Amino acid sequence: MALIITDECINCDVCEPECPNDAIFMGLEIYQIDPNKCTECVGHFDEPQCVQVCPVACIPIDPQFVEDRATLWQKYRQLQLQVNKPVVL
């Protein structure tokens, strides 16, 4: 499951640097989460780090992107392959 940042976000800037997948970015008004990069920190941590640091508890599971732990693990592995892929000359 990907997470989502609701409009209760106060733009405190603490979530973005905590995301190990760089899935969090500033949107037009509030921070947003790229569901293609969000693994709920599977592969990195036991719990989503953005949820842990959010002072207003505005980061629930996104009901449009429901994924089980195995799917999140596969997404994590794919992201790691993209980050670590060799340069082809």
mmCIF file of N, CA, C and O in Angstrom:
data_model
loop_
_atom_site.group_PDB
_atom_site.id
_atom_site.type_symbol
_atom_site.label_atom_id
_atom_site.label_comp_id
_atom_site.label_asym_id
_atom_site.label_seq_id
_atom_site.Cartn_x
_atom_site.Cartn_y
_atom_site.Cartn_z
ATOM 1 N N MET A 1 0.836 -1.167 0.000
ATOM 2 C CA MET A 1 0.000 0.000 0.000
ATOM 3 C C MET A 1 0.878 1.227 0.000
ATOM 4 O O MET A 1 1.849 1.285 0.722
ATOM 5 N N ALA A 2 0.540 2.149 -0.777
ATOM 6 C CA ALA A 2 1.221 3.433 -0.732
ATOM 7 C C ALA A 2 0.516 4.290 0.317
ATOM 8 O O ALA A 2 -0.638 4.051 0.658
ATOM 9 N N LEU A 3 1.219 5.253 0.794
ATOM 10 C CA LEU A 3 0.647 6.187 1.739
ATOM 11 C C LEU A 3 0.247 7.442 0.988
ATOM 12 O O LEU A 3 0.632 7.648 -0.162
ATOM 13 N N ILE A 4 -0.541 8.288 1.642
ATOM 14 C CA ILE A 4 -0.986 9.542 1.048
ATOM 15 C C ILE A 4 -0.904 10.619 2.120
ATOM 16 O O ILE A 4 -1.104 10.331 3.302
ATOM 17 N N ILE A 5 -0.599 11.829 1.710
ATOM 18 C CA ILE A 5 -0.582 12.950 2.644
ATOM 19 C C ILE A 5 -1.872 13.718 2.430
ATOM 20 O O ILE A 5 -2.177 14.138 1.312
ATOM 21 N N THR A 6 -2.633 13.900 3.509
ATOM 22 C CA THR A 6 -3.925 14.575 3.414
ATOM 23 C C THR A 6 -3.760 16.090 3.488
ATOM 24 O O THR A 6 -2.681 16.605 3.795
ATOM 25 N N ASP A 7 -4.859 16.799 3.268
ATOM 26 C CA ASP A 7 -4.818 18.262 3.292
ATOM 27 C C ASP A 7 -4.654 18.826 4.701
ATOM 28 O O ASP A 7 -4.608 20.046 4.884
ATOM 29 N N GLU A 8 -4.525 17.953 5.687
ATOM 30 C CA GLU A 8 -4.222 18.406 7.045
ATOM 31 C C GLU A 8 -2.732 18.708 7.206
ATOM 32 O O GLU A 8 -2.298 19.217 8.233
ATOM 33 N N CYS A 9 -1.951 18.430 6.180
ATOM 34 C CA CYS A 9 -0.507 18.669 6.186
ATOM 35 C C CYS A 9 -0.226 20.146 6.479
ATOM 36 O O CYS A 9 -0.858 21.030 5.915
ATOM 37 N N ILE A 10 0.747 20.399 7.363
ATOM 38 C CA ILE A 10 1.111 21.775 7.713
ATOM 39 C C ILE A 10 2.447 22.186 7.073
ATOM 40 O O ILE A 10 3.028 23.200 7.442
ATOM 41 N N ASN A 11 2.943 21.374 6.139
ATOM 42 C CA ASN A 11 4.200 21.664 5.440
ATOM 43 C C ASN A 11 5.357 21.913 6.406
ATOM 44 O O ASN A 11 6.137 22.852 6.236
ATOM 45 N N CYS A 12 5.481 21.057 7.375
ATOM 46 C CA CYS A 12 6.527 21.225 8.389
ATOM 47 C C CYS A 12 7.891 20.748 7.893
ATOM 48 O O CYS A 12 8.900 20.974 8.549
ATOM 49 N N ASP A 13 7.922 20.061 6.773
ATOM 50 C CA ASP A 13 9.165 19.623 6.124
ATOM 51 C C ASP A 13 9.885 18.459 6.808
ATOM 52 O O ASP A 13 11.024 18.172 6.462
ATOM 53 N N VAL A 14 9.269 17.760 7.743
ATOM 54 C CA VAL A 14 9.987 16.676 8.417
ATOM 55 C C VAL A 14 9.868 15.339 7.698
ATOM 56 O O VAL A 14 10.729 14.483 7.844
ATOM 57 N N CYS A 15 8.848 15.135 6.894
ATOM 58 C CA CYS A 15 8.639 13.840 6.250
ATOM 59 C C CYS A 15 9.561 13.615 5.059
ATOM 60 O O CYS A 15 10.089 12.515 4.873
ATOM 61 N N GLU A 16 9.746 14.637 4.242
ATOM 62 C CA GLU A 16 10.494 14.478 2.989
ATOM 63 C C GLU A 16 11.889 13.883 3.181
ATOM 64 O O GLU A 16 12.242 12.914 2.510
ATOM 65 N N PRO A 17 12.709 14.397 4.094
ATOM 66 C CA PRO A 17 14.056 13.824 4.236
ATOM 67 C C PRO A 17 14.077 12.435 4.871
ATOM 68 O O PRO A 17 15.076 11.732 4.768
ATOM 69 N N GLU A 18 12.981 12.015 5.474
ATOM 70 C CA GLU A 18 12.916 10.707 6.115
ATOM 71 C C GLU A 18 12.633 9.575 5.137
ATOM 72 O O GLU A 18 12.842 8.407 5.451
ATOM 73 N N CYS A 19 12.146 9.897 3.951
ATOM 74 C CA CYS A 19 11.751 8.858 2.985
ATOM 75 C C CYS A 19 12.976 8.253 2.304
ATOM 76 O O CYS A 19 13.663 8.935 1.544
ATOM 77 N N PRO A 20 13.228 6.967 2.515
ATOM 78 C CA PRO A 20 14.403 6.335 1.909
ATOM 79 C C PRO A 20 14.272 6.107 0.402
ATOM 80 O O PRO A 20 15.265 5.853 -0.271
ATOM 81 N N ASN A 21 13.065 6.224 -0.126
ATOM 82 C CA ASN A 21 12.836 6.010 -1.563
ATOM 83 C C ASN A 21 12.648 7.311 -2.330
ATOM 84 O O ASN A 21 12.327 7.276 -3.518
ATOM 85 N N ASP A 22 12.795 8.443 -1.666
ATOM 86 C CA ASP A 22 12.565 9.745 -2.298
ATOM 87 C C ASP A 22 11.179 9.826 -2.933
ATOM 88 O O ASP A 22 11.005 10.401 -4.015
ATOM 89 N N ALA A 23 10.194 9.259 -2.249
ATOM 90 C CA ALA A 23 8.829 9.254 -2.773
ATOM 91 C C ALA A 23 8.052 10.508 -2.387
ATOM 92 O O ALA A 23 7.018 10.793 -2.973
ATOM 93 N N ILE A 24 8.540 11.272 -1.427
ATOM 94 C CA ILE A 24 7.829 12.454 -0.950
ATOM 95 C C ILE A 24 8.403 13.699 -1.613
ATOM 96 O O ILE A 24 9.609 13.881 -1.686
ATOM 97 N N PHE A 25 7.507 14.543 -2.100
ATOM 98 C CA PHE A 25 7.918 15.780 -2.767
ATOM 99 C C PHE A 25 6.879 16.863 -2.499
ATOM 100 O O PHE A 25 5.735 16.575 -2.156
ATOM 101 N N MET A 26 7.288 18.115 -2.673
ATOM 102 C CA MET A 26 6.365 19.218 -2.474
ATOM 103 C C MET A 26 5.456 19.345 -3.675
ATOM 104 O O MET A 26 5.919 19.443 -4.815
ATOM 105 N N GLY A 27 4.157 19.316 -3.411
ATOM 106 C CA GLY A 27 3.165 19.520 -4.455
ATOM 107 C C GLY A 27 2.846 20.999 -4.579
ATOM 108 O O GLY A 27 3.613 21.845 -4.121
ATOM 109 N N LEU A 28 1.704 21.323 -5.153
ATOM 110 C CA LEU A 28 1.323 22.722 -5.321
ATOM 111 C C LEU A 28 1.086 23.421 -3.983
ATOM 112 O O LEU A 28 1.449 24.582 -3.809
ATOM 113 N N GLU A 29 0.468 22.693 -3.038
ATOM 114 C CA GLU A 29 0.161 23.311 -1.749
ATOM 115 C C GLU A 29 0.720 22.535 -0.566
ATOM 116 O O GLU A 29 1.060 23.137 0.449
ATOM 117 N N ILE A 30 0.744 21.217 -0.676
ATOM 118 C CA ILE A 30 1.231 20.375 0.412
ATOM 119 C C ILE A 30 2.146 19.299 -0.165
ATOM 120 O O ILE A 30 2.223 19.125 -1.377
ATOM 121 N N TYR A 31 2.802 18.593 0.725
ATOM 122 C CA TYR A 31 3.643 17.486 0.285
ATOM 123 C C TYR A 31 2.778 16.380 -0.298
ATOM 124 O O TYR A 31 1.612 16.213 0.072
ATOM 125 N N GLN A 32 3.356 15.627 -1.221
ATOM 126 C CA GLN A 32 2.674 14.503 -1.851
ATOM 127 C C GLN A 32 3.593 13.288 -1.833
ATOM 128 O O GLN A 32 4.810 13.424 -1.644
ATOM 129 N N ILE A 33 3.005 12.121 -2.045
ATOM 130 C CA ILE A 33 3.764 10.872 -2.088
ATOM 131 C C ILE A 33 3.542 10.206 -3.438
ATOM 132 O O ILE A 33 2.403 9.995 -3.852
ATOM 133 N N ASP A 34 4.630 9.861 -4.105
ATOM 134 C CA ASP A 34 4.560 9.136 -5.371
ATOM 135 C C ASP A 34 4.260 7.672 -5.052
ATOM 136 O O ASP A 34 5.102 6.983 -4.471
ATOM 137 N N PRO A 35 3.077 7.167 -5.397
ATOM 138 C CA PRO A 35 2.718 5.791 -5.053
ATOM 139 C C PRO A 35 3.597 4.745 -5.739
ATOM 140 O O PRO A 35 3.690 3.612 -5.275
ATOM 141 N N ASN A 36 4.255 5.130 -6.825
ATOM 142 C CA ASN A 36 5.139 4.196 -7.515
ATOM 143 C C ASN A 36 6.466 4.018 -6.789
ATOM 144 O O ASN A 36 7.199 3.073 -7.067
ATOM 145 N N LYS A 37 6.783 4.933 -5.883
ATOM 146 C CA LYS A 37 8.022 4.838 -5.121
ATOM 147 C C LYS A 37 7.795 4.484 -3.657
ATOM 148 O O LYS A 37 8.734 4.109 -2.961
ATOM 149 N N CYS A 38 6.576 4.631 -3.173
ATOM 150 C CA CYS A 38 6.292 4.372 -1.759
ATOM 151 C C CYS A 38 6.173 2.873 -1.485
ATOM 152 O O CYS A 38 5.345 2.187 -2.077
ATOM 153 N N THR A 39 7.015 2.383 -0.589
ATOM 154 C CA THR A 39 6.956 0.976 -0.173
ATOM 155 C C THR A 39 6.590 0.867 1.302
ATOM 156 O O THR A 39 6.753 -0.186 1.893
ATOM 157 N N GLU A 40 6.100 1.975 1.888
ATOM 158 C CA GLU A 40 5.842 2.044 3.322
ATOM 159 C C GLU A 40 7.098 1.674 4.105
ATOM 160 O O GLU A 40 7.036 1.101 5.171
ATOM 161 N N CYS A 41 8.233 1.964 3.519
ATOM 162 C CA CYS A 41 9.567 1.714 4.088
ATOM 163 C C CYS A 41 9.926 0.227 4.164
ATOM 164 O O CYS A 41 10.927 -0.134 4.792
ATOM 165 N N VAL A 42 9.124 -0.653 3.534
ATOM 166 C CA VAL A 42 9.484 -2.067 3.453
ATOM 167 C C VAL A 42 10.841 -2.159 2.762
ATOM 168 O O VAL A 42 11.081 -1.505 1.756
ATOM 169 N N GLY A 43 11.734 -2.930 3.345
ATOM 170 C CA GLY A 43 13.086 -3.060 2.826
ATOM 171 C C GLY A 43 14.064 -2.131 3.514
ATOM 172 O O GLY A 43 15.268 -2.324 3.429
ATOM 173 N N HIS A 44 13.554 -1.130 4.192
ATOM 174 C CA HIS A 44 14.398 -0.167 4.880
ATOM 175 C C HIS A 44 14.159 -0.172 6.396
ATOM 176 O O HIS A 44 15.102 -0.229 7.176
ATOM 177 N N PHE A 45 12.892 -0.069 6.795
ATOM 178 C CA PHE A 45 12.520 0.052 8.202
ATOM 179 C C PHE A 45 11.290 -0.795 8.503
ATOM 180 O O PHE A 45 10.581 -1.203 7.591
ATOM 181 N N ASP A 46 11.021 -1.023 9.776
ATOM 182 C CA ASP A 46 9.850 -1.795 10.178
ATOM 183 C C ASP A 46 8.555 -1.007 10.047
ATOM 184 O O ASP A 46 7.483 -1.590 9.906
ATOM 185 N N GLU A 47 8.647 0.316 10.121
ATOM 186 C CA GLU A 47 7.462 1.164 10.035
ATOM 187 C C GLU A 47 7.755 2.347 9.114
ATOM 188 O O GLU A 47 8.895 2.776 9.012
ATOM 189 N N PRO A 48 6.720 2.884 8.478
ATOM 190 C CA PRO A 48 6.927 4.051 7.621
ATOM 191 C C PRO A 48 7.495 5.219 8.431
ATOM 192 O O PRO A 48 6.908 5.648 9.422
ATOM 193 N N GLN A 49 8.616 5.722 7.996
ATOM 194 C CA GLN A 49 9.285 6.787 8.728
ATOM 195 C C GLN A 49 8.524 8.107 8.674
ATOM 196 O O GLN A 49 8.511 8.863 9.643
ATOM 197 N N CYS A 50 7.866 8.393 7.568
ATOM 198 C CA CYS A 50 7.107 9.638 7.467
ATOM 199 C C CYS A 50 5.974 9.669 8.487
ATOM 200 O O CYS A 50 5.709 10.705 9.101
ATOM 201 N N VAL A 51 5.329 8.531 8.690
ATOM 202 C CA VAL A 51 4.249 8.439 9.672
ATOM 203 C C VAL A 51 4.805 8.656 11.074
ATOM 204 O O VAL A 51 4.180 9.324 11.907
ATOM 205 N N GLN A 52 5.986 8.119 11.329
ATOM 206 C CA GLN A 52 6.608 8.240 12.648
ATOM 207 C C GLN A 52 6.920 9.692 13.013
ATOM 208 O O GLN A 52 6.786 10.075 14.167
ATOM 209 N N VAL A 53 7.343 10.494 12.040
ATOM 210 C CA VAL A 53 7.763 11.862 12.347
ATOM 211 C C VAL A 53 6.676 12.911 12.146
ATOM 212 O O VAL A 53 6.832 14.045 12.594
ATOM 213 N N CYS A 54 5.592 12.570 11.505
ATOM 214 C CA CYS A 54 4.535 13.540 11.204
ATOM 215 C C CYS A 54 3.877 14.049 12.497
ATOM 216 O O CYS A 54 3.289 13.261 13.239
ATOM 217 N N PRO A 55 3.936 15.357 12.749
ATOM 218 C CA PRO A 55 3.364 15.887 13.990
ATOM 219 C C PRO A 55 1.841 16.007 13.981
ATOM 220 O O PRO A 55 1.236 16.185 15.040
ATOM 221 N N VAL A 56 1.210 15.913 12.811
ATOM 222 C CA VAL A 56 -0.248 16.065 12.753
ATOM 223 C C VAL A 56 -0.973 14.793 12.315
ATOM 224 O O VAL A 56 -2.180 14.818 12.109
ATOM 225 N N ALA A 57 -0.261 13.706 12.175
ATOM 226 C CA ALA A 57 -0.855 12.412 11.800
ATOM 227 C C ALA A 57 -1.730 12.519 10.550
ATOM 228 O O ALA A 57 -2.900 12.135 10.562
ATOM 229 N N CYS A 58 -1.144 13.041 9.467
ATOM 230 C CA CYS A 58 -1.912 13.240 8.238
ATOM 231 C C CYS A 58 -1.446 12.323 7.112
ATOM 232 O O CYS A 58 -1.613 12.647 5.934
ATOM 233 N N ILE A 59 -0.848 11.147 7.457
ATOM 234 C CA ILE A 59 -0.334 10.255 6.423
ATOM 235 C C ILE A 59 -0.942 8.850 6.588
ATOM 236 O O ILE A 59 -0.332 7.951 7.149
ATOM 237 N N PRO A 60 -2.161 8.664 6.083
ATOM 238 C CA PRO A 60 -2.791 7.339 6.130
ATOM 239 C C PRO A 60 -2.433 6.508 4.893
ATOM 240 O O PRO A 60 -1.768 6.975 3.967
ATOM 241 N N ILE A 61 -2.927 5.296 4.870
ATOM 242 C CA ILE A 61 -2.790 4.426 3.696
ATOM 243 C C ILE A 61 -3.683 4.962 2.588
ATOM 244 O O ILE A 61 -4.820 5.358 2.821
ATOM 245 N N ASP A 62 -3.169 4.983 1.383
ATOM 246 C CA ASP A 62 -3.926 5.445 0.225
ATOM 247 C C ASP A 62 -4.824 4.306 -0.255
ATOM 248 O O ASP A 62 -4.320 3.291 -0.746
ATOM 249 N N PRO A 63 -6.137 4.440 -0.130
ATOM 250 C CA PRO A 63 -7.039 3.350 -0.526
ATOM 251 C C PRO A 63 -7.005 3.032 -2.015
ATOM 252 O O PRO A 63 -7.447 1.969 -2.429
ATOM 253 N N GLN A 64 -6.448 3.928 -2.839
ATOM 254 C CA GLN A 64 -6.360 3.668 -4.275
ATOM 255 C C GLN A 64 -5.170 2.790 -4.634
ATOM 256 O O GLN A 64 -5.066 2.322 -5.764
ATOM 257 N N PHE A 65 -4.248 2.589 -3.668
ATOM 258 C CA PHE A 65 -3.043 1.810 -3.947
ATOM 259 C C PHE A 65 -2.827 0.765 -2.858
ATOM 260 O O PHE A 65 -1.848 0.808 -2.127
ATOM 261 N N VAL A 66 -3.743 -0.186 -2.768
ATOM 262 C CA VAL A 66 -3.657 -1.236 -1.764
ATOM 263 C C VAL A 66 -2.718 -2.327 -2.266
ATOM 264 O O VAL A 66 -2.939 -2.895 -3.336
ATOM 265 N N GLU A 67 -1.633 -2.580 -1.494
ATOM 266 C CA GLU A 67 -0.649 -3.594 -1.858
ATOM 267 C C GLU A 67 -0.299 -4.394 -0.610
ATOM 268 O O GLU A 67 -0.211 -3.835 0.475
ATOM 269 N N ASP A 68 -0.087 -5.701 -0.786
ATOM 270 C CA ASP A 68 0.329 -6.504 0.361
ATOM 271 C C ASP A 68 1.838 -6.368 0.563
ATOM 272 O O ASP A 68 2.542 -5.772 -0.241
ATOM 273 N N ARG A 69 2.335 -6.929 1.653
ATOM 274 C CA ARG A 69 3.753 -6.797 1.993
ATOM 275 C C ARG A 69 4.664 -7.403 0.919
ATOM 276 O O ARG A 69 5.707 -6.850 0.609
ATOM 277 N N ALA A 70 4.248 -8.505 0.317
ATOM 278 C CA ALA A 70 5.049 -9.139 -0.736
ATOM 279 C C ALA A 70 5.171 -8.209 -1.952
ATOM 280 O O ALA A 70 6.241 -8.102 -2.553
ATOM 281 N N THR A 71 4.107 -7.537 -2.305
ATOM 282 C CA THR A 71 4.129 -6.607 -3.421
ATOM 283 C C THR A 71 5.012 -5.405 -3.102
ATOM 284 O O THR A 71 5.771 -4.939 -3.956
ATOM 285 N N LEU A 72 4.932 -4.911 -1.862
ATOM 286 C CA LEU A 72 5.789 -3.802 -1.444
ATOM 287 C C LEU A 72 7.257 -4.213 -1.493
ATOM 288 O O LEU A 72 8.117 -3.426 -1.900
ATOM 289 N N TRP A 73 7.542 -5.455 -1.112
ATOM 290 C CA TRP A 73 8.917 -5.961 -1.163
ATOM 291 C C TRP A 73 9.425 -5.995 -2.605
ATOM 292 O O TRP A 73 10.552 -5.608 -2.893
ATOM 293 N N GLN A 74 8.582 -6.445 -3.519
ATOM 294 C CA GLN A 74 8.960 -6.477 -4.937
ATOM 295 C C GLN A 74 9.202 -5.062 -5.471
ATOM 296 O O GLN A 74 10.133 -4.831 -6.245
ATOM 297 N N LYS A 75 8.345 -4.135 -5.066
ATOM 298 C CA LYS A 75 8.528 -2.744 -5.482
ATOM 299 C C LYS A 75 9.858 -2.207 -4.941
ATOM 300 O O LYS A 75 10.596 -1.545 -5.662
ATOM 301 N N TYR A 76 10.172 -2.520 -3.689
ATOM 302 C CA TYR A 76 11.450 -2.121 -3.092
ATOM 303 C C TYR A 76 12.619 -2.671 -3.914
ATOM 304 O O TYR A 76 13.548 -1.934 -4.242
ATOM 305 N N ARG A 77 12.545 -3.945 -4.271
ATOM 306 C CA ARG A 77 13.629 -4.567 -5.045
ATOM 307 C C ARG A 77 13.780 -3.899 -6.417
ATOM 308 O O ARG A 77 14.888 -3.666 -6.876
ATOM 309 N N GLN A 78 12.667 -3.595 -7.065
ATOM 310 C CA GLN A 78 12.710 -2.917 -8.368
ATOM 311 C C GLN A 78 13.342 -1.531 -8.232
ATOM 312 O O GLN A 78 14.149 -1.134 -9.073
ATOM 313 N N LEU A 79 12.971 -0.811 -7.202
ATOM 314 C CA LEU A 79 13.540 0.518 -6.979
ATOM 315 C C LEU A 79 15.041 0.427 -6.739
ATOM 316 O O LEU A 79 15.799 1.259 -7.227
ATOM 317 N N GLN A 80 15.470 -0.594 -6.005
ATOM 318 C CA GLN A 80 16.888 -0.760 -5.737
ATOM 319 C C GLN A 80 17.651 -1.088 -7.012
ATOM 320 O O GLN A 80 18.762 -0.612 -7.219
ATOM 321 N N LEU A 81 17.058 -1.872 -7.887
ATOM 322 C CA LEU A 81 17.696 -2.178 -9.171
ATOM 323 C C LEU A 81 17.847 -0.910 -10.013
ATOM 324 O O LEU A 81 18.868 -0.721 -10.674
ATOM 325 N N GLN A 82 16.835 -0.044 -9.986
ATOM 326 C CA GLN A 82 16.906 1.205 -10.749
ATOM 327 C C GLN A 82 17.992 2.110 -10.203
ATOM 328 O O GLN A 82 18.706 2.756 -10.965
ATOM 329 N N VAL A 83 18.113 2.178 -8.894
ATOM 330 C CA VAL A 83 19.123 3.032 -8.260
ATOM 331 C C VAL A 83 20.518 2.502 -8.515
ATOM 332 O O VAL A 83 21.457 3.270 -8.750
ATOM 333 N N ASN A 84 20.679 1.191 -8.489
ATOM 334 C CA ASN A 84 21.999 0.575 -8.586
ATOM 335 C C ASN A 84 22.330 0.037 -9.971
ATOM 336 O O ASN A 84 23.309 -0.671 -10.110
ATOM 337 N N LYS A 85 21.538 0.365 -10.986
ATOM 338 C CA LYS A 85 21.822 -0.206 -12.309
ATOM 339 C C LYS A 85 23.123 0.379 -12.867
ATOM 340 O O LYS A 85 23.403 1.566 -12.690
ATOM 341 N N PRO A 86 23.885 -0.441 -13.539
ATOM 342 C CA PRO A 86 25.169 0.020 -14.074
ATOM 343 C C PRO A 86 24.973 0.991 -15.239
ATOM 344 O O PRO A 86 23.977 0.960 -15.944
ATOM 345 N N VAL A 87 25.939 1.834 -15.413
ATOM 346 C CA VAL A 87 25.911 2.796 -16.508
ATOM 347 C C VAL A 87 26.329 2.080 -17.783
ATOM 348 O O VAL A 87 27.367 1.405 -17.834
ATOM 349 N N VAL A 88 25.543 2.189 -18.833
ATOM 350 C CA VAL A 88 25.839 1.563 -20.118
ATOM 351 C C VAL A 88 26.398 2.639 -21.038
ATOM 352 O O VAL A 88 25.765 3.667 -21.265
ATOM 353 N N LEU A 89 27.579 2.397 -21.574
ATOM 354 C CA LEU A 89 28.189 3.375 -22.480
ATOM 355 C C LEU A 89 27.995 2.997 -23.919
ATOM 356 O O LEU A 89 27.871 1.941 -24.325
#
